[in-house]
Amino acid sequence: MNGIVDGICARRSVSPKRLIEPGPSLVELHEMARATAAAPDHGRLGPARLVHIQNERRDALADVFAAAALEAEPKSDTARIEDARQRSRNGACLIAVIATITEDDPRVPPHEQWISVGAAIQNVLLTAESFGYRAKIVSGARVTSEAMRSAFALKQSEHLVGFIAVGSYDGEPKELPRRPVDEVLLEWAE
Ligand SMILES: Cc1cc2nc3c(=O)[nH]c(=O)nc-3n(C[C@H](O)[C@H](O)[C@H](O)COP(=O)(O)O)c2cc1C
Protein backbone atom coordinates (compact mmCIF):
# COMPACT_ATOMS: atom_id res chain seq x y z
CA MET A 1 0.00 0.00 0.00
CA ASN A 2 1.07 3.58 -0.47
CA GLY A 3 -0.36 6.96 0.40
CA ILE A 4 -1.98 7.59 -2.98
CA VAL A 5 -3.84 4.27 -3.01
CA ASP A 6 -4.92 4.72 0.60
CA GLY A 7 -6.18 8.21 -0.28
CA ILE A 8 -8.13 6.92 -3.30
CA CYS A 9 -9.71 4.13 -1.27
CA ALA A 10 -10.58 6.43 1.63
CA ARG A 11 -12.46 8.92 -0.58
CA ARG A 12 -16.06 9.22 0.51
CA SER A 13 -18.83 11.42 -0.83
CA VAL A 14 -20.60 13.65 1.66
CA SER A 15 -24.00 15.21 0.98
CA PRO A 16 -23.61 18.80 -0.33
CA LYS A 17 -25.81 20.15 2.47
CA ARG A 18 -23.22 19.01 5.02
CA LEU A 19 -20.24 20.53 3.17
CA ILE A 20 -19.85 23.74 5.13
CA GLU A 21 -17.33 26.59 5.16
CA PRO A 22 -14.45 26.84 4.84
CA GLY A 23 -14.38 25.73 1.23
CA PRO A 24 -11.37 25.66 -1.06
CA SER A 25 -9.31 28.79 -1.66
CA LEU A 26 -8.75 30.15 -5.16
CA VAL A 27 -5.34 28.47 -5.24
CA GLU A 28 -6.92 25.13 -4.28
CA LEU A 29 -9.62 25.65 -6.91
CA HIS A 30 -6.90 26.17 -9.49
CA GLU A 31 -5.27 22.94 -8.37
CA MET A 32 -8.59 21.16 -9.01
CA ALA A 33 -8.62 22.63 -12.51
CA ARG A 34 -5.02 21.51 -13.03
CA ALA A 35 -6.02 18.00 -11.96
CA THR A 36 -8.99 18.12 -14.38
CA ALA A 37 -6.59 18.80 -17.23
CA ALA A 38 -4.46 15.81 -16.13
CA ALA A 39 -7.20 13.24 -16.82
CA PRO A 40 -6.52 10.63 -19.51
CA ASP A 41 -7.78 12.16 -22.74
CA HIS A 42 -7.57 10.31 -26.07
CA GLY A 43 -6.81 12.76 -28.87
CA ARG A 44 -6.39 15.60 -26.39
CA LEU A 45 -9.93 16.78 -27.07
CA GLY A 46 -10.29 18.25 -23.59
CA PRO A 47 -13.89 17.13 -23.10
CA ALA A 48 -14.21 18.25 -19.45
CA ARG A 49 -14.34 21.75 -18.11
CA LEU A 50 -15.35 23.28 -14.80
CA VAL A 51 -17.53 26.31 -14.15
CA HIS A 52 -17.17 27.69 -10.64
CA ILE A 53 -20.35 29.23 -9.22
CA GLN A 54 -19.17 32.15 -7.13
CA ASN A 55 -21.07 32.36 -3.86
CA GLU A 56 -22.52 35.76 -4.72
CA ARG A 57 -24.05 34.09 -7.81
CA ARG A 58 -25.89 31.43 -5.79
CA ASP A 59 -29.14 33.43 -5.74
CA ALA A 60 -29.06 33.62 -9.53
CA LEU A 61 -28.42 29.87 -9.66
CA ALA A 62 -31.32 29.33 -7.24
CA ASP A 63 -33.62 30.92 -9.83
CA VAL A 64 -32.34 28.46 -12.44
CA PHE A 65 -32.82 25.49 -10.07
CA ALA A 66 -36.38 26.68 -9.44
CA ALA A 67 -37.06 27.02 -13.17
CA ALA A 68 -35.64 23.53 -13.78
CA ALA A 69 -37.90 22.09 -11.05
CA LEU A 70 -40.93 23.76 -12.63
CA GLU A 71 -39.91 22.47 -16.04
CA ALA A 72 -39.77 18.90 -14.68
CA GLU A 73 -43.01 19.27 -12.74
CA PRO A 74 -45.09 22.28 -13.71
CA LYS A 75 -47.43 21.65 -10.75
CA SER A 76 -44.62 21.82 -8.17
CA ASP A 77 -45.81 23.45 -4.96
CA THR A 78 -43.97 26.22 -3.13
CA ALA A 79 -42.20 23.79 -0.79
CA ARG A 80 -40.81 21.82 -3.70
CA ILE A 81 -39.59 24.95 -5.45
CA GLU A 82 -37.98 26.19 -2.23
CA ASP A 83 -36.26 22.80 -1.86
CA ALA A 84 -34.90 23.13 -5.40
CA ARG A 85 -33.66 26.65 -4.63
CA GLN A 86 -31.98 25.45 -1.44
CA ARG A 87 -30.04 22.78 -3.33
CA SER A 88 -28.26 25.49 -5.31
CA ARG A 89 -27.01 26.97 -2.02
CA ASN A 90 -25.63 23.72 -0.59
CA GLY A 91 -21.88 23.18 -0.42
CA ALA A 92 -19.29 25.78 0.56
CA CYS A 93 -18.03 25.64 -3.03
CA LEU A 94 -20.02 24.60 -6.08
CA ILE A 95 -18.55 23.68 -9.43
CA ALA A 96 -20.50 22.69 -12.53
CA VAL A 97 -18.94 20.05 -14.77
CA ILE A 98 -19.52 20.53 -18.49
CA ALA A 99 -18.73 17.82 -21.04
CA THR A 100 -18.11 18.67 -24.68
CA ILE A 101 -18.64 15.52 -26.70
CA THR A 102 -17.68 15.37 -30.37
CA GLU A 103 -19.99 12.78 -31.91
CA ASP A 104 -18.16 12.29 -35.20
CA ASP A 105 -14.46 12.27 -34.35
CA PRO A 106 -12.99 9.47 -36.50
CA ARG A 107 -10.41 8.50 -33.82
CA VAL A 108 -12.15 9.05 -30.51
CA PRO A 109 -15.67 7.68 -30.08
CA PRO A 110 -18.04 9.50 -27.71
CA HIS A 111 -17.77 6.85 -24.99
CA GLU A 112 -14.02 7.48 -24.69
CA GLN A 113 -14.67 11.19 -24.29
CA TRP A 114 -17.26 10.50 -21.56
CA ILE A 115 -14.74 8.26 -19.81
CA SER A 116 -12.25 11.13 -19.88
CA VAL A 117 -14.87 13.39 -18.27
CA GLY A 118 -15.41 10.78 -15.55
CA ALA A 119 -11.69 10.59 -14.89
CA ALA A 120 -11.56 14.39 -14.66
CA ILE A 121 -14.37 14.33 -12.09
CA GLN A 122 -12.50 11.76 -10.04
CA ASN A 123 -9.37 13.93 -10.18
CA VAL A 124 -11.35 16.88 -8.81
CA LEU A 125 -12.84 14.77 -6.00
CA LEU A 126 -9.45 13.33 -5.04
CA THR A 127 -7.74 16.72 -5.20
CA ALA A 128 -10.42 18.17 -2.93
CA GLU A 129 -9.86 15.33 -0.45
CA SER A 130 -6.11 15.79 -0.61
CA PHE A 131 -6.66 19.34 0.75
CA GLY A 132 -8.75 17.97 3.62
CA TYR A 133 -12.20 18.71 2.19
CA ARG A 134 -15.01 16.33 1.34
CA ALA A 135 -16.93 16.51 -1.91
CA LYS A 136 -19.75 14.95 -3.88
CA ILE A 137 -20.98 15.14 -7.45
CA VAL A 138 -24.74 15.32 -7.90
CA SER A 139 -26.82 15.59 -11.04
CA GLY A 140 -30.58 14.97 -11.02
CA ALA A 141 -33.09 15.63 -13.78
CA ARG A 142 -32.30 19.35 -13.58
CA VAL A 143 -29.01 18.98 -15.46
CA THR A 144 -30.73 18.24 -18.78
CA SER A 145 -33.42 20.91 -18.35
CA GLU A 146 -33.72 23.73 -20.85
CA ALA A 147 -33.46 26.20 -17.96
CA MET A 148 -30.04 24.85 -17.02
CA ARG A 149 -28.83 24.46 -20.62
CA SER A 150 -29.73 28.05 -21.28
CA ALA A 151 -28.18 29.33 -18.01
CA PHE A 152 -24.87 27.69 -18.92
CA ALA A 153 -25.20 28.69 -22.60
CA LEU A 154 -24.61 25.10 -23.68
CA LYS A 155 -24.14 24.29 -27.36
CA GLN A 156 -25.62 21.12 -28.78
CA SER A 157 -22.38 19.19 -28.21
CA GLU A 158 -22.19 20.32 -24.58
CA HIS A 159 -23.74 18.64 -21.55
CA LEU A 160 -24.05 19.68 -17.94
CA VAL A 161 -22.90 16.50 -16.17
CA GLY A 162 -23.53 17.65 -12.62
CA PHE A 163 -22.39 19.84 -9.78
CA ILE A 164 -19.42 19.06 -7.57
CA ALA A 165 -19.95 20.42 -4.06
CA VAL A 166 -16.81 20.82 -1.96
CA GLY A 167 -16.51 21.87 1.66
CA SER A 168 -15.53 21.00 5.20
CA TYR A 169 -17.01 18.09 7.11
CA ASP A 170 -15.53 16.85 10.33
CA GLY A 171 -17.75 13.82 10.84
CA GLU A 172 -17.07 10.30 9.66
CA PRO A 173 -18.66 9.84 6.22
CA LYS A 174 -20.95 6.87 5.72
CA GLU A 175 -18.91 3.77 4.95
CA LEU A 176 -20.24 2.31 1.71
CA PRO A 177 -19.22 -1.27 0.97
CA ARG A 178 -16.73 -1.51 -1.89
CA ARG A 179 -16.73 -4.48 -4.25
CA PRO A 180 -14.18 -7.14 -3.27
CA VAL A 181 -11.04 -7.47 -5.37
CA ASP A 182 -11.99 -10.94 -6.65
CA GLU A 183 -15.15 -9.45 -8.15
CA VAL A 184 -13.28 -6.65 -9.85
CA LEU A 185 -10.10 -8.43 -10.96
CA LEU A 186 -10.40 -11.56 -13.09
CA GLU A 187 -7.86 -13.57 -15.04
CA TRP A 188 -8.46 -13.96 -18.73
CA ALA A 189 -9.21 -17.55 -19.73
CA GLU A 190 -9.58 -18.37 -23.44
C1 LIG B 1 -22.00 11.88 -12.83
C2 LIG B 1 -22.52 11.46 -11.47
C3 LIG B 1 -23.72 11.99 -11.02
C4 LIG B 1 -24.22 11.62 -9.77
N1 LIG B 1 -25.40 12.17 -9.33
C5 LIG B 1 -25.86 11.86 -8.09
C6 LIG B 1 -27.05 12.47 -7.59
O1 LIG B 1 -27.72 13.27 -8.25
N2 LIG B 1 -27.46 12.14 -6.33
C7 LIG B 1 -26.74 11.24 -5.57
O2 LIG B 1 -27.14 10.99 -4.43
N3 LIG B 1 -25.61 10.65 -6.03
C8 LIG B 1 -25.15 10.95 -7.27
N4 LIG B 1 -24.00 10.37 -7.73
C9 LIG B 1 -23.27 9.40 -6.88
C10 LIG B 1 -22.47 10.09 -5.77
O3 LIG B 1 -21.73 11.17 -6.27
C11 LIG B 1 -21.52 9.12 -5.05
O4 LIG B 1 -20.53 8.65 -5.91
C12 LIG B 1 -22.25 7.95 -4.46
O5 LIG B 1 -23.15 8.42 -3.47
C13 LIG B 1 -21.32 6.91 -3.82
O6 LIG B 1 -20.60 7.48 -2.77
P1 LIG B 1 -19.00 7.41 -2.73
O7 LIG B 1 -18.53 8.42 -3.75
O8 LIG B 1 -18.65 7.75 -1.32
O9 LIG B 1 -18.59 6.03 -3.10
C14 LIG B 1 -23.49 10.70 -8.97
C15 LIG B 1 -22.27 10.18 -9.43
C16 LIG B 1 -21.81 10.54 -10.67
C17 LIG B 1 -20.49 9.95 -11.16
Tab-separated table of C-alpha atoms and ligand atoms in Angstrom, residues 11-14 118 121 125 135-142 161-162 173-174 176 178, ligand 1:
chain	number	residue	atom	x	y	z
A	11	ARG	CA	-12.461	8.917	-0.582
A	12	ARG	CA	-16.065	9.222	0.507
A	13	SER	CA	-18.831	11.417	-0.828
A	14	VAL	CA	-20.602	13.646	1.665
A	118	GLY	CA	-15.413	10.777	-15.549
A	121	ILE	CA	-14.373	14.332	-12.090
A	125	LEU	CA	-12.839	14.769	-5.995
A	135	ALA	CA	-16.929	16.509	-1.906
A	136	LYS	CA	-19.753	14.951	-3.880
A	137	ILE	CA	-20.977	15.142	-7.449
A	138	VAL	CA	-24.737	15.316	-7.904
A	139	SER	CA	-26.816	15.587	-11.036
A	140	GLY	CA	-30.581	14.974	-11.017
A	141	ALA	CA	-33.085	15.634	-13.776
A	142	ARG	CA	-32.301	19.351	-13.578
A	161	VAL	CA	-22.898	16.502	-16.174
A	162	GLY	CA	-23.531	17.647	-12.625
A	173	PRO	CA	-18.665	9.837	6.217
A	174	LYS	CA	-20.952	6.867	5.724
A	176	LEU	CA	-20.244	2.308	1.708
A	178	ARG	CA	-16.727	-1.513	-1.885
B	1	LIG	C1	-22.000	11.876	-12.831
B	1	LIG	C2	-22.525	11.460	-11.475
B	1	LIG	C3	-23.718	11.987	-11.023
B	1	LIG	C4	-24.219	11.622	-9.766
B	1	LIG	N1	-25.404	12.173	-9.332
B	1	LIG	C5	-25.864	11.864	-8.095
B	1	LIG	C6	-27.055	12.472	-7.588
B	1	LIG	O1	-27.722	13.267	-8.249
B	1	LIG	N2	-27.459	12.136	-6.334
B	1	LIG	C7	-26.741	11.238	-5.571
B	1	LIG	O2	-27.138	10.992	-4.428
B	1	LIG	N3	-25.613	10.655	-6.025
B	1	LIG	C8	-25.146	10.951	-7.269
B	1	LIG	N4	-24.001	10.369	-7.726
B	1	LIG	C9	-23.271	9.402	-6.876
B	1	LIG	C10	-22.472	10.088	-5.773
B	1	LIG	O3	-21.726	11.174	-6.271
B	1	LIG	C11	-21.521	9.117	-5.048
B	1	LIG	O4	-20.532	8.655	-5.914
B	1	LIG	C12	-22.254	7.947	-4.456
B	1	LIG	O5	-23.147	8.421	-3.467
B	1	LIG	C13	-21.316	6.910	-3.824
B	1	LIG	O6	-20.600	7.475	-2.770
B	1	LIG	P1	-19.004	7.414	-2.730
B	1	LIG	O7	-18.528	8.419	-3.754
B	1	LIG	O8	-18.652	7.755	-1.320
B	1	LIG	O9	-18.590	6.025	-3.097
B	1	LIG	C14	-23.491	10.704	-8.966
B	1	LIG	C15	-22.267	10.182	-9.435
B	1	LIG	C16	-21.807	10.536	-10.670
B	1	LIG	C17	-20.492	9.950	-11.155
